[in-house]
Short mmCIF file of C-alpha atoms in Angstrom, two decimals:
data_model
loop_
_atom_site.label_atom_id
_atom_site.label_comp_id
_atom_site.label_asym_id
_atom_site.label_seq_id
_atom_site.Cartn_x
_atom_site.Cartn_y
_atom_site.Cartn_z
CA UNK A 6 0.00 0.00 0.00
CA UNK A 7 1.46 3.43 -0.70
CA UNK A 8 2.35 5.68 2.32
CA UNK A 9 2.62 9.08 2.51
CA UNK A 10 4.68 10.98 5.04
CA UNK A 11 2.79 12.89 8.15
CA UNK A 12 3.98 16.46 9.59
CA UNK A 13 6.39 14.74 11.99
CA UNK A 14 7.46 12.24 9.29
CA UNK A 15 5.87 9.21 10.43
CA UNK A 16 3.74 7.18 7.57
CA UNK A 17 0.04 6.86 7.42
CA UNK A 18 -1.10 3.69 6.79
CA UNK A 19 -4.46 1.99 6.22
CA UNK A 20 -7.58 4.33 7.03
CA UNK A 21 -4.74 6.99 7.88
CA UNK A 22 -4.10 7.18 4.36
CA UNK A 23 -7.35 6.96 2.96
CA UNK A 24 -8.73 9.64 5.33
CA UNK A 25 -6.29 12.24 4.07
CA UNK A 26 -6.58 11.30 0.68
CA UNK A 27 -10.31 11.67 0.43
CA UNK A 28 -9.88 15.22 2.75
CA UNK A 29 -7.69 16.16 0.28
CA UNK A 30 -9.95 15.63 -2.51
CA UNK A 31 -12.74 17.50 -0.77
CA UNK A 32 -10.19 20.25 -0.78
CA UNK A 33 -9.12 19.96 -4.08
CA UNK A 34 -12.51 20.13 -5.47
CA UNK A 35 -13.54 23.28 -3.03
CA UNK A 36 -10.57 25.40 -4.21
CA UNK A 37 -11.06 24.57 -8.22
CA UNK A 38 -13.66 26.55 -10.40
CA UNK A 39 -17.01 24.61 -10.28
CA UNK A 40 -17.75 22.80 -13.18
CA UNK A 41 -19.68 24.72 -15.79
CA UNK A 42 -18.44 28.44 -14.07
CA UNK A 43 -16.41 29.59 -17.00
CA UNK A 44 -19.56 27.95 -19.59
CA UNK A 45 -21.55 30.12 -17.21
CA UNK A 46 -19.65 33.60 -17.56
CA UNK A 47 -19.07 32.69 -21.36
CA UNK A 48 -23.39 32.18 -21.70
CA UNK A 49 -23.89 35.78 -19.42
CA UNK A 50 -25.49 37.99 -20.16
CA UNK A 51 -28.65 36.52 -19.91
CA UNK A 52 -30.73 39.12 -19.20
CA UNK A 53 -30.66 42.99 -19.78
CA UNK A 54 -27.65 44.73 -17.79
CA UNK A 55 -28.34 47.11 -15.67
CA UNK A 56 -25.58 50.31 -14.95
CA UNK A 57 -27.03 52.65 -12.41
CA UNK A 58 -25.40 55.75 -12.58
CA UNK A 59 -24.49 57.96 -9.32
CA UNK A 60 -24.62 60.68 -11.42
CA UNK A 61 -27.22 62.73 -13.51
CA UNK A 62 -27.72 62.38 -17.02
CA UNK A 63 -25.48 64.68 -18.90
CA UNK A 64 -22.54 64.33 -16.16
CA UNK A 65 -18.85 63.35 -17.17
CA UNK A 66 -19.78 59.61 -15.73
CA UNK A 67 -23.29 59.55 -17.61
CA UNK A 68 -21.76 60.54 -21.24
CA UNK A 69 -18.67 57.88 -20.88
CA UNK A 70 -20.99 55.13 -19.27
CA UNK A 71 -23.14 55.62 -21.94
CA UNK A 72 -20.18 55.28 -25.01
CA UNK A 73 -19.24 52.10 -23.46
CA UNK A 74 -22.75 50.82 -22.89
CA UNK A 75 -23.56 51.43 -26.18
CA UNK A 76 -20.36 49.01 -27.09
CA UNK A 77 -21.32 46.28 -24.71
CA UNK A 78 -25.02 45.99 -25.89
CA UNK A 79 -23.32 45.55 -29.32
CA UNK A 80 -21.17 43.36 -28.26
CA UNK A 81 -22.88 41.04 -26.09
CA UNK A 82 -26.38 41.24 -27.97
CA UNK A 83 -28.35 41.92 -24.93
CA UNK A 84 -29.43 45.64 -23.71
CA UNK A 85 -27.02 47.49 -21.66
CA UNK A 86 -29.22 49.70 -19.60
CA UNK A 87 -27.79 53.17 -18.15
CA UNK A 88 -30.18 53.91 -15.02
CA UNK A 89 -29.31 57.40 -13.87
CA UNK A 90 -29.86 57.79 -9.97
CA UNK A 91 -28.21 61.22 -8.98
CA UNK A 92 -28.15 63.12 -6.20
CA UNK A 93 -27.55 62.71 -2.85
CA UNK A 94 -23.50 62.29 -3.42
CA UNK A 95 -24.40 59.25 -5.04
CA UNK A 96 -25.16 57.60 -2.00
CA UNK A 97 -28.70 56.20 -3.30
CA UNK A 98 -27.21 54.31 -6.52
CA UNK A 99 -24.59 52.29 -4.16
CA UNK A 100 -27.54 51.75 -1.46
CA UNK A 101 -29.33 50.15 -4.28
CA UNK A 102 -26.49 48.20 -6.06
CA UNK A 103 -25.25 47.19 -2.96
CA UNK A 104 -28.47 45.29 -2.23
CA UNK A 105 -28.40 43.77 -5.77
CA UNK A 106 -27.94 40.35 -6.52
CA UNK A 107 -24.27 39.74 -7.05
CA UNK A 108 -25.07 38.33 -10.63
CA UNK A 109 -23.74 40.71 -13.08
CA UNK A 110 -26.70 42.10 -13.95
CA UNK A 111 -26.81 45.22 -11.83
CA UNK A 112 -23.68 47.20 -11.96
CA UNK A 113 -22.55 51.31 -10.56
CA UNK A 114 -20.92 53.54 -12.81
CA UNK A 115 -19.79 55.97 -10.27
CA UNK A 116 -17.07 58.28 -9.42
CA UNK A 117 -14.52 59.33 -6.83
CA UNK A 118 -17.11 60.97 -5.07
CA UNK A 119 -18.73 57.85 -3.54
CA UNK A 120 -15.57 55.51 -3.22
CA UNK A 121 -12.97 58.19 -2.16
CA UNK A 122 -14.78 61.35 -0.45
CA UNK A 123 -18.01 59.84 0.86
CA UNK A 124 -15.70 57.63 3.60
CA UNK A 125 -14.05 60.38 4.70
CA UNK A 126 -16.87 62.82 4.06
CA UNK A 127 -19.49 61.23 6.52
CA UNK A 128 -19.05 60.51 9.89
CA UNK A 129 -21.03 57.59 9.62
CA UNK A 130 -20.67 56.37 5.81
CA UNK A 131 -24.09 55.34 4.75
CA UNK A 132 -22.66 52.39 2.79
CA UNK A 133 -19.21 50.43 2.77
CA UNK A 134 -17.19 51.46 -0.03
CA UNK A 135 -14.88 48.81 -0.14
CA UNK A 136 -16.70 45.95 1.83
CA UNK A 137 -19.73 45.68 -0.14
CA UNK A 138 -18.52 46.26 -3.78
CA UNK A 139 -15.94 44.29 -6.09
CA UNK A 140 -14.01 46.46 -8.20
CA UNK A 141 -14.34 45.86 -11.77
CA UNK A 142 -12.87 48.73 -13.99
CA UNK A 143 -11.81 52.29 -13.75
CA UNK A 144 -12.16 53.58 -17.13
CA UNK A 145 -12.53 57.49 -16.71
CA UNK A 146 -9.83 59.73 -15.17
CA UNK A 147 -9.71 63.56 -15.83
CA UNK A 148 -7.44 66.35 -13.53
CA UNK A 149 -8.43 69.23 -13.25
CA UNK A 150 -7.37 72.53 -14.68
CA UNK A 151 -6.97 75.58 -12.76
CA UNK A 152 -8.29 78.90 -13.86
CA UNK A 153 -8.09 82.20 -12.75
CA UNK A 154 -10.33 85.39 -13.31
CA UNK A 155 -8.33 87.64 -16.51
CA UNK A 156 -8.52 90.56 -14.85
CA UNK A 157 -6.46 89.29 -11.56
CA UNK A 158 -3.51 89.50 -13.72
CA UNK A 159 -2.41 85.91 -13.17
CA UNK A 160 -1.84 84.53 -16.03
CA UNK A 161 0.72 81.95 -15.04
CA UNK A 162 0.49 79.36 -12.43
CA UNK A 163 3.83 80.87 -10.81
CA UNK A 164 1.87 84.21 -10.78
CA UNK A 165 -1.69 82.77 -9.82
CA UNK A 166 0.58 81.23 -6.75
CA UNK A 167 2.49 84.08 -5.82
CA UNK A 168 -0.34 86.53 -6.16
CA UNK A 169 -2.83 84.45 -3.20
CA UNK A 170 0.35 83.78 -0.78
CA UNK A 171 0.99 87.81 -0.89
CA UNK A 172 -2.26 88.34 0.30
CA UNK A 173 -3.52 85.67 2.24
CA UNK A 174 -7.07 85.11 2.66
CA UNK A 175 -8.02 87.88 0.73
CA UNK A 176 -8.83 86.08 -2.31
CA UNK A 177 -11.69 83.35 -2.65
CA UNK A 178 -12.21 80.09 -4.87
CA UNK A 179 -15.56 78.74 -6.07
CA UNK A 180 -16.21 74.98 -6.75
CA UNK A 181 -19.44 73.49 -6.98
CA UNK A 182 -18.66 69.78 -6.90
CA UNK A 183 -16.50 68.30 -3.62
CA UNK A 184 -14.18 67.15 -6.25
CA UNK A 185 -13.43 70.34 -7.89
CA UNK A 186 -13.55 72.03 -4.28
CA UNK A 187 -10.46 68.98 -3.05
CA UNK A 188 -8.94 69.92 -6.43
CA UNK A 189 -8.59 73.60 -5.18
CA UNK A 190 -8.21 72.75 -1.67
CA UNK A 191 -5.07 70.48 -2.47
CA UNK A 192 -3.85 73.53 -5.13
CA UNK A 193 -4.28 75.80 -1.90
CA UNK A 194 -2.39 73.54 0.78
CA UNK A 195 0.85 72.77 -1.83
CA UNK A 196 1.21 76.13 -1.62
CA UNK A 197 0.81 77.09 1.44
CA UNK A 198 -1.88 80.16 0.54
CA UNK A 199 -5.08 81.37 2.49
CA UNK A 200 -7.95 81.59 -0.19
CA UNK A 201 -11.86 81.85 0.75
CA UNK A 202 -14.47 79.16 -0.60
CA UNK A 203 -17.41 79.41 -2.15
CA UNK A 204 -20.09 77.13 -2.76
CA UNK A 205 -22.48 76.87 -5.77
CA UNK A 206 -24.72 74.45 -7.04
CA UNK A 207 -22.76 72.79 -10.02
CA UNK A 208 -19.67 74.70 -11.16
CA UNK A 209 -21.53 75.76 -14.09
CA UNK A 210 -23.06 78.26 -11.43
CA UNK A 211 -20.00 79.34 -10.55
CA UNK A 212 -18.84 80.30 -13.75
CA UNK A 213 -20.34 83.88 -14.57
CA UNK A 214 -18.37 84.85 -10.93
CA UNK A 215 -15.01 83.86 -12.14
CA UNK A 216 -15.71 85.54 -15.70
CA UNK A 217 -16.71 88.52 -13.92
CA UNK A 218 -14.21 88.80 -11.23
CA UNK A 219 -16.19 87.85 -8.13
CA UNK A 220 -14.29 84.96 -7.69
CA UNK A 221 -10.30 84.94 -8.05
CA UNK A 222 -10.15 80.87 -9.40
CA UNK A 223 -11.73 77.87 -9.85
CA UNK A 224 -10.22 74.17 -10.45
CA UNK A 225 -13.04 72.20 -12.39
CA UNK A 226 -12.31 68.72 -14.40
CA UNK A 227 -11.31 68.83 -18.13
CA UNK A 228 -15.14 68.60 -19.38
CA UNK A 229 -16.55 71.15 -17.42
CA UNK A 230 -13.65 73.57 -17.92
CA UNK A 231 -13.29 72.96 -21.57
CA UNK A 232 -16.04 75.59 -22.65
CA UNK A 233 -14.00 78.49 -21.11
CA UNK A 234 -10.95 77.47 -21.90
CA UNK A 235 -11.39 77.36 -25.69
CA UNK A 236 -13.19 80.45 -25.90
CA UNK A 237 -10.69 82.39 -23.80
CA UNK A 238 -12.66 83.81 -21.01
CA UNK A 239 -10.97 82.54 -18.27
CA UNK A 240 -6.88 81.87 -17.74
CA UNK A 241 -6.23 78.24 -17.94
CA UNK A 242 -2.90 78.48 -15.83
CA UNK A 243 -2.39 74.73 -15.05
CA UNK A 244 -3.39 70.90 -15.21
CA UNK A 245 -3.22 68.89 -12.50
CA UNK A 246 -1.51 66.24 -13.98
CA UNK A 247 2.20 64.71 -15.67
CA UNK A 248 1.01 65.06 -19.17
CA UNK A 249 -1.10 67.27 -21.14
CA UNK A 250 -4.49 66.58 -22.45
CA UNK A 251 -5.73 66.29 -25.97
CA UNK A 252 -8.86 67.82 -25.08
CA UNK A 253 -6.91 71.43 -23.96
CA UNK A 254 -4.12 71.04 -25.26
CA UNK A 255 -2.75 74.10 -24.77
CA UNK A 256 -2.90 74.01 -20.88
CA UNK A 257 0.06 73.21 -19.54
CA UNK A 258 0.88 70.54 -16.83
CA UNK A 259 1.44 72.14 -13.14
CA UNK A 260 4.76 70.07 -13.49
CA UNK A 261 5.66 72.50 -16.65
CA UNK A 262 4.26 75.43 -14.12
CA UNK A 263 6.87 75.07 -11.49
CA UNK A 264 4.63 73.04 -9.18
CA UNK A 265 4.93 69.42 -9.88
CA UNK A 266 3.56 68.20 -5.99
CA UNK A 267 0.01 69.37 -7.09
CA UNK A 268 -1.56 66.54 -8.82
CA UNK A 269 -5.02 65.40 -8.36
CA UNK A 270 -7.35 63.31 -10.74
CA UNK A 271 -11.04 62.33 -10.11
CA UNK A 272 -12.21 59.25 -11.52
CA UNK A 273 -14.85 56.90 -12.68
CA UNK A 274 -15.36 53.07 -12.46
CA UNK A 275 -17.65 50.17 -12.25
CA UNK A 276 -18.44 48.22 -9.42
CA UNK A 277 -20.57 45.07 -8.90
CA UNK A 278 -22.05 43.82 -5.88
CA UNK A 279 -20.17 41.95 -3.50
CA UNK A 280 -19.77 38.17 -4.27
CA UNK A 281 -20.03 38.77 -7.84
CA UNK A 282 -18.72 35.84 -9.80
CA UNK A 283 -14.75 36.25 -10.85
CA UNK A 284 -15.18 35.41 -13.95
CA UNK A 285 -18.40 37.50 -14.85
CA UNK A 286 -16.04 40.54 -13.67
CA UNK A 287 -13.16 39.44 -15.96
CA UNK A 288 -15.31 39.27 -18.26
CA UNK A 289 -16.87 42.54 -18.09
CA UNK A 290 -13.32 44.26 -17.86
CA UNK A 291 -11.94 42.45 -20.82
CA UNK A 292 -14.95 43.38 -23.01
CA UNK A 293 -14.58 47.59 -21.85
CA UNK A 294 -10.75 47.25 -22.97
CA UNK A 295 -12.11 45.57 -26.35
CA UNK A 296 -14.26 48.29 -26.68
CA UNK A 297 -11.54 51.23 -25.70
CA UNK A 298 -8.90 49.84 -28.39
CA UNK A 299 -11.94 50.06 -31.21
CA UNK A 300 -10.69 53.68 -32.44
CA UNK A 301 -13.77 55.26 -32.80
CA UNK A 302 -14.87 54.59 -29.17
CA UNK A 303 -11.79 55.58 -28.03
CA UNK A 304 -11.96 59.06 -29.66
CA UNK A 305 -15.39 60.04 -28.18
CA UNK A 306 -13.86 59.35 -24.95
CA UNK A 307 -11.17 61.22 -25.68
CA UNK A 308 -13.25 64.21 -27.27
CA UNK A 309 -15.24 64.47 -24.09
CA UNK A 310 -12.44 64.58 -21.65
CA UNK A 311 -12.11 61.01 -20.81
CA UNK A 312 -9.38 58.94 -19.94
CA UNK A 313 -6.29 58.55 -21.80
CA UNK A 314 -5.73 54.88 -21.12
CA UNK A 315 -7.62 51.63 -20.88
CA UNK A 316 -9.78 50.28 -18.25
CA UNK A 317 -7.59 49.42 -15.18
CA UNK A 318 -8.56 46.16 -13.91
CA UNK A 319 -10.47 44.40 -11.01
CA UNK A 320 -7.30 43.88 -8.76
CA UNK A 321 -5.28 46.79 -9.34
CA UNK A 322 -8.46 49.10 -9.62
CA UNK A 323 -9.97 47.52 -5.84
CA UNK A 324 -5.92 48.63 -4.65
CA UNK A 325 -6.57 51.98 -6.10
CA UNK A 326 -9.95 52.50 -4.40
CA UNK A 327 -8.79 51.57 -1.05
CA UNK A 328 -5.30 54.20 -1.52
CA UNK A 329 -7.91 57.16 -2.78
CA UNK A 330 -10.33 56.84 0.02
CA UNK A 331 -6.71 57.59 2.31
CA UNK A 332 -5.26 60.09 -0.04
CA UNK A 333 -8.97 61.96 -0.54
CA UNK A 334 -9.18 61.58 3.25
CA UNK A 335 -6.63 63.42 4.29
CA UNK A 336 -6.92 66.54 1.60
CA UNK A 337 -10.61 66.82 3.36
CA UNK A 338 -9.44 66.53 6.72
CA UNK A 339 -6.93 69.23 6.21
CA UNK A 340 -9.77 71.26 5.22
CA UNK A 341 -12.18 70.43 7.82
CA UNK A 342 -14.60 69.23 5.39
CA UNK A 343 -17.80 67.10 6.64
CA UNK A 344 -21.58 66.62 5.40
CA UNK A 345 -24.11 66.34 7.92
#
């Protein structure tokens, strides 16, 4: 009869044996893929997809959902569903996806406001950002660009920076999104400069201030700030990133401004409920970097702002959520940030 070897190196004999053997088994077959689970992922969808969207409709996450739902319904012949539930900092879309079934059918297109600010945001987080939703893909990522009123006479970063920390406190900022306010915040702590905030509803809102004066700068995402940029009413002193973007191209980096600490990006991903099958969510990440190679999805993206590389993916992109809800966390700590 064979024998096997025990931890203290005696042999097992007889029902010895045969008792770890069959244990073994049982653990063998536990730890492998059920049979039929990659059949399974290959057959889904087999219903309509659901995305619901933290966002409204016409937001930065709304218009690149949408590109790549569009895609996906193509590509897996089944409707791709964009379910816009806005409001609230998002906090009612990942209620309701959190309670989903963890099937692949119900999904959150969301950004960094509910898995990086919210956490730090609430003293009681109405949800668990990390504990009750697998990463799937981050496929949008914009910085921000910095822009200053054209009559402050700022029309460099270097100048924009030395102007607030000569007078401290005597200039204010508008944002009207808690990313675009972090953006400024973080712009404002680098440099060590006092600067006022003020709060609209949307940064659209705040837009006729800064044209006018009544505000000294804003920071506001690549989309948003795009409008002004091109037609020249505002000065578009910096982007908060390493590289320029095609969609302003003529904004340089804050790196190429003398200030290459200030660097902040907001973001957008999916999520899936927890316990979502491994391979549905492989699956759903390989098909959005299909669909961001095809060159003419890749060019709206682009055109609107969007990210300038593929979909990161489930592991790296659940890594990434947990370091932004620290990093996010301590830019609105800093600035004494909280909702009630």
């Amino acid at each position: 009869m064979p024998q096997e070897e025990t931890g203290q190196g005696r042999p097992l004999r007889g029902r010895a044996w045969r008792r770890r053997r069959l244990l073994g088994g049982l653990a063998g077959a536990m730890a492998a893929p059920m049979p039929g689970a990659r059949a399974n992922a290959a057959a889904w969808p087999g219903d309509r997809v659901t995305i619901v969207a933290s966002l409204p409709a016409g937001s930065t996450v709304d218009l690149t959902t949408r590109v790549y739902a569009d895609q996906l319904s193509r590509m897996w012949g089944k409707p791709v569903i964009v379910d816009n539930r806005g409001g609230g900092n998002g906090v009612l879309a990942c209620q309701m996806v959190a309670r989903a079934r963890p099937d692949g059918l119900t999904l959150l297109a969301t950004s960094a406001m509910t898995h990086a600010a919210n956490p730090s945001l609430y003293a009681r987080p109405p949800y668990d950002a990390v504990g009750e939703f697998d990463a799937v893909a981050r496929y949008g990522a914009s910085p921000f660009v910095v822009m200053a009123y054209r009559g402050l006479g700022a029309p460099s970063l270097a100048v924009l920076t030395e102007t607030l920390r000569r007078r401290p406190g005597e200039y204010s900022f508008g944002a009207g999104t808690v990313p675009s306010r972090l953006a400024a915040e973080l712009y404002r702590q680098v440099i060590g400069a006092e600067a006022v905030h003020v709060g609209y509803r949307g940064n659209q809102a705040g837009f006729p201030d800064l044209v006018n004066g009544r505000i000294a700068f804003m920071a506001v995402d690549v989309v948003g700030a795009k409008p002004l940029v091109d037609r020249g009413d505002v000065d578009a002193v910096a982007l908060s990133d390493v590289e320029r973007h095609p969609a302003v191209p003529q904004v340089p980096t804050s790196a190429e401004g003398g200030l290459p600490a200030y660097r902040f990006t907001t973001w957008s991903g999916i999520y899936a409920p927890k316990n979502t099958p491994r391979e549905v969510i492989a699956r759903i990440h390989a098909d959005m970097t299909e669909a961001y190679a095809m060159p003419e999805v890749r060019s709206r993206i682009l055109a609107m702002g969007g990210s300038q590389a593929p979909p990161m993916g489930p592991d790296d992109f659940q890594a990434f959520t947990i370091a932004e809800i620290a990093a996010w966390g301590r830019i609105i700590r800093q600035a004494d940030i909280h909702v009630e």
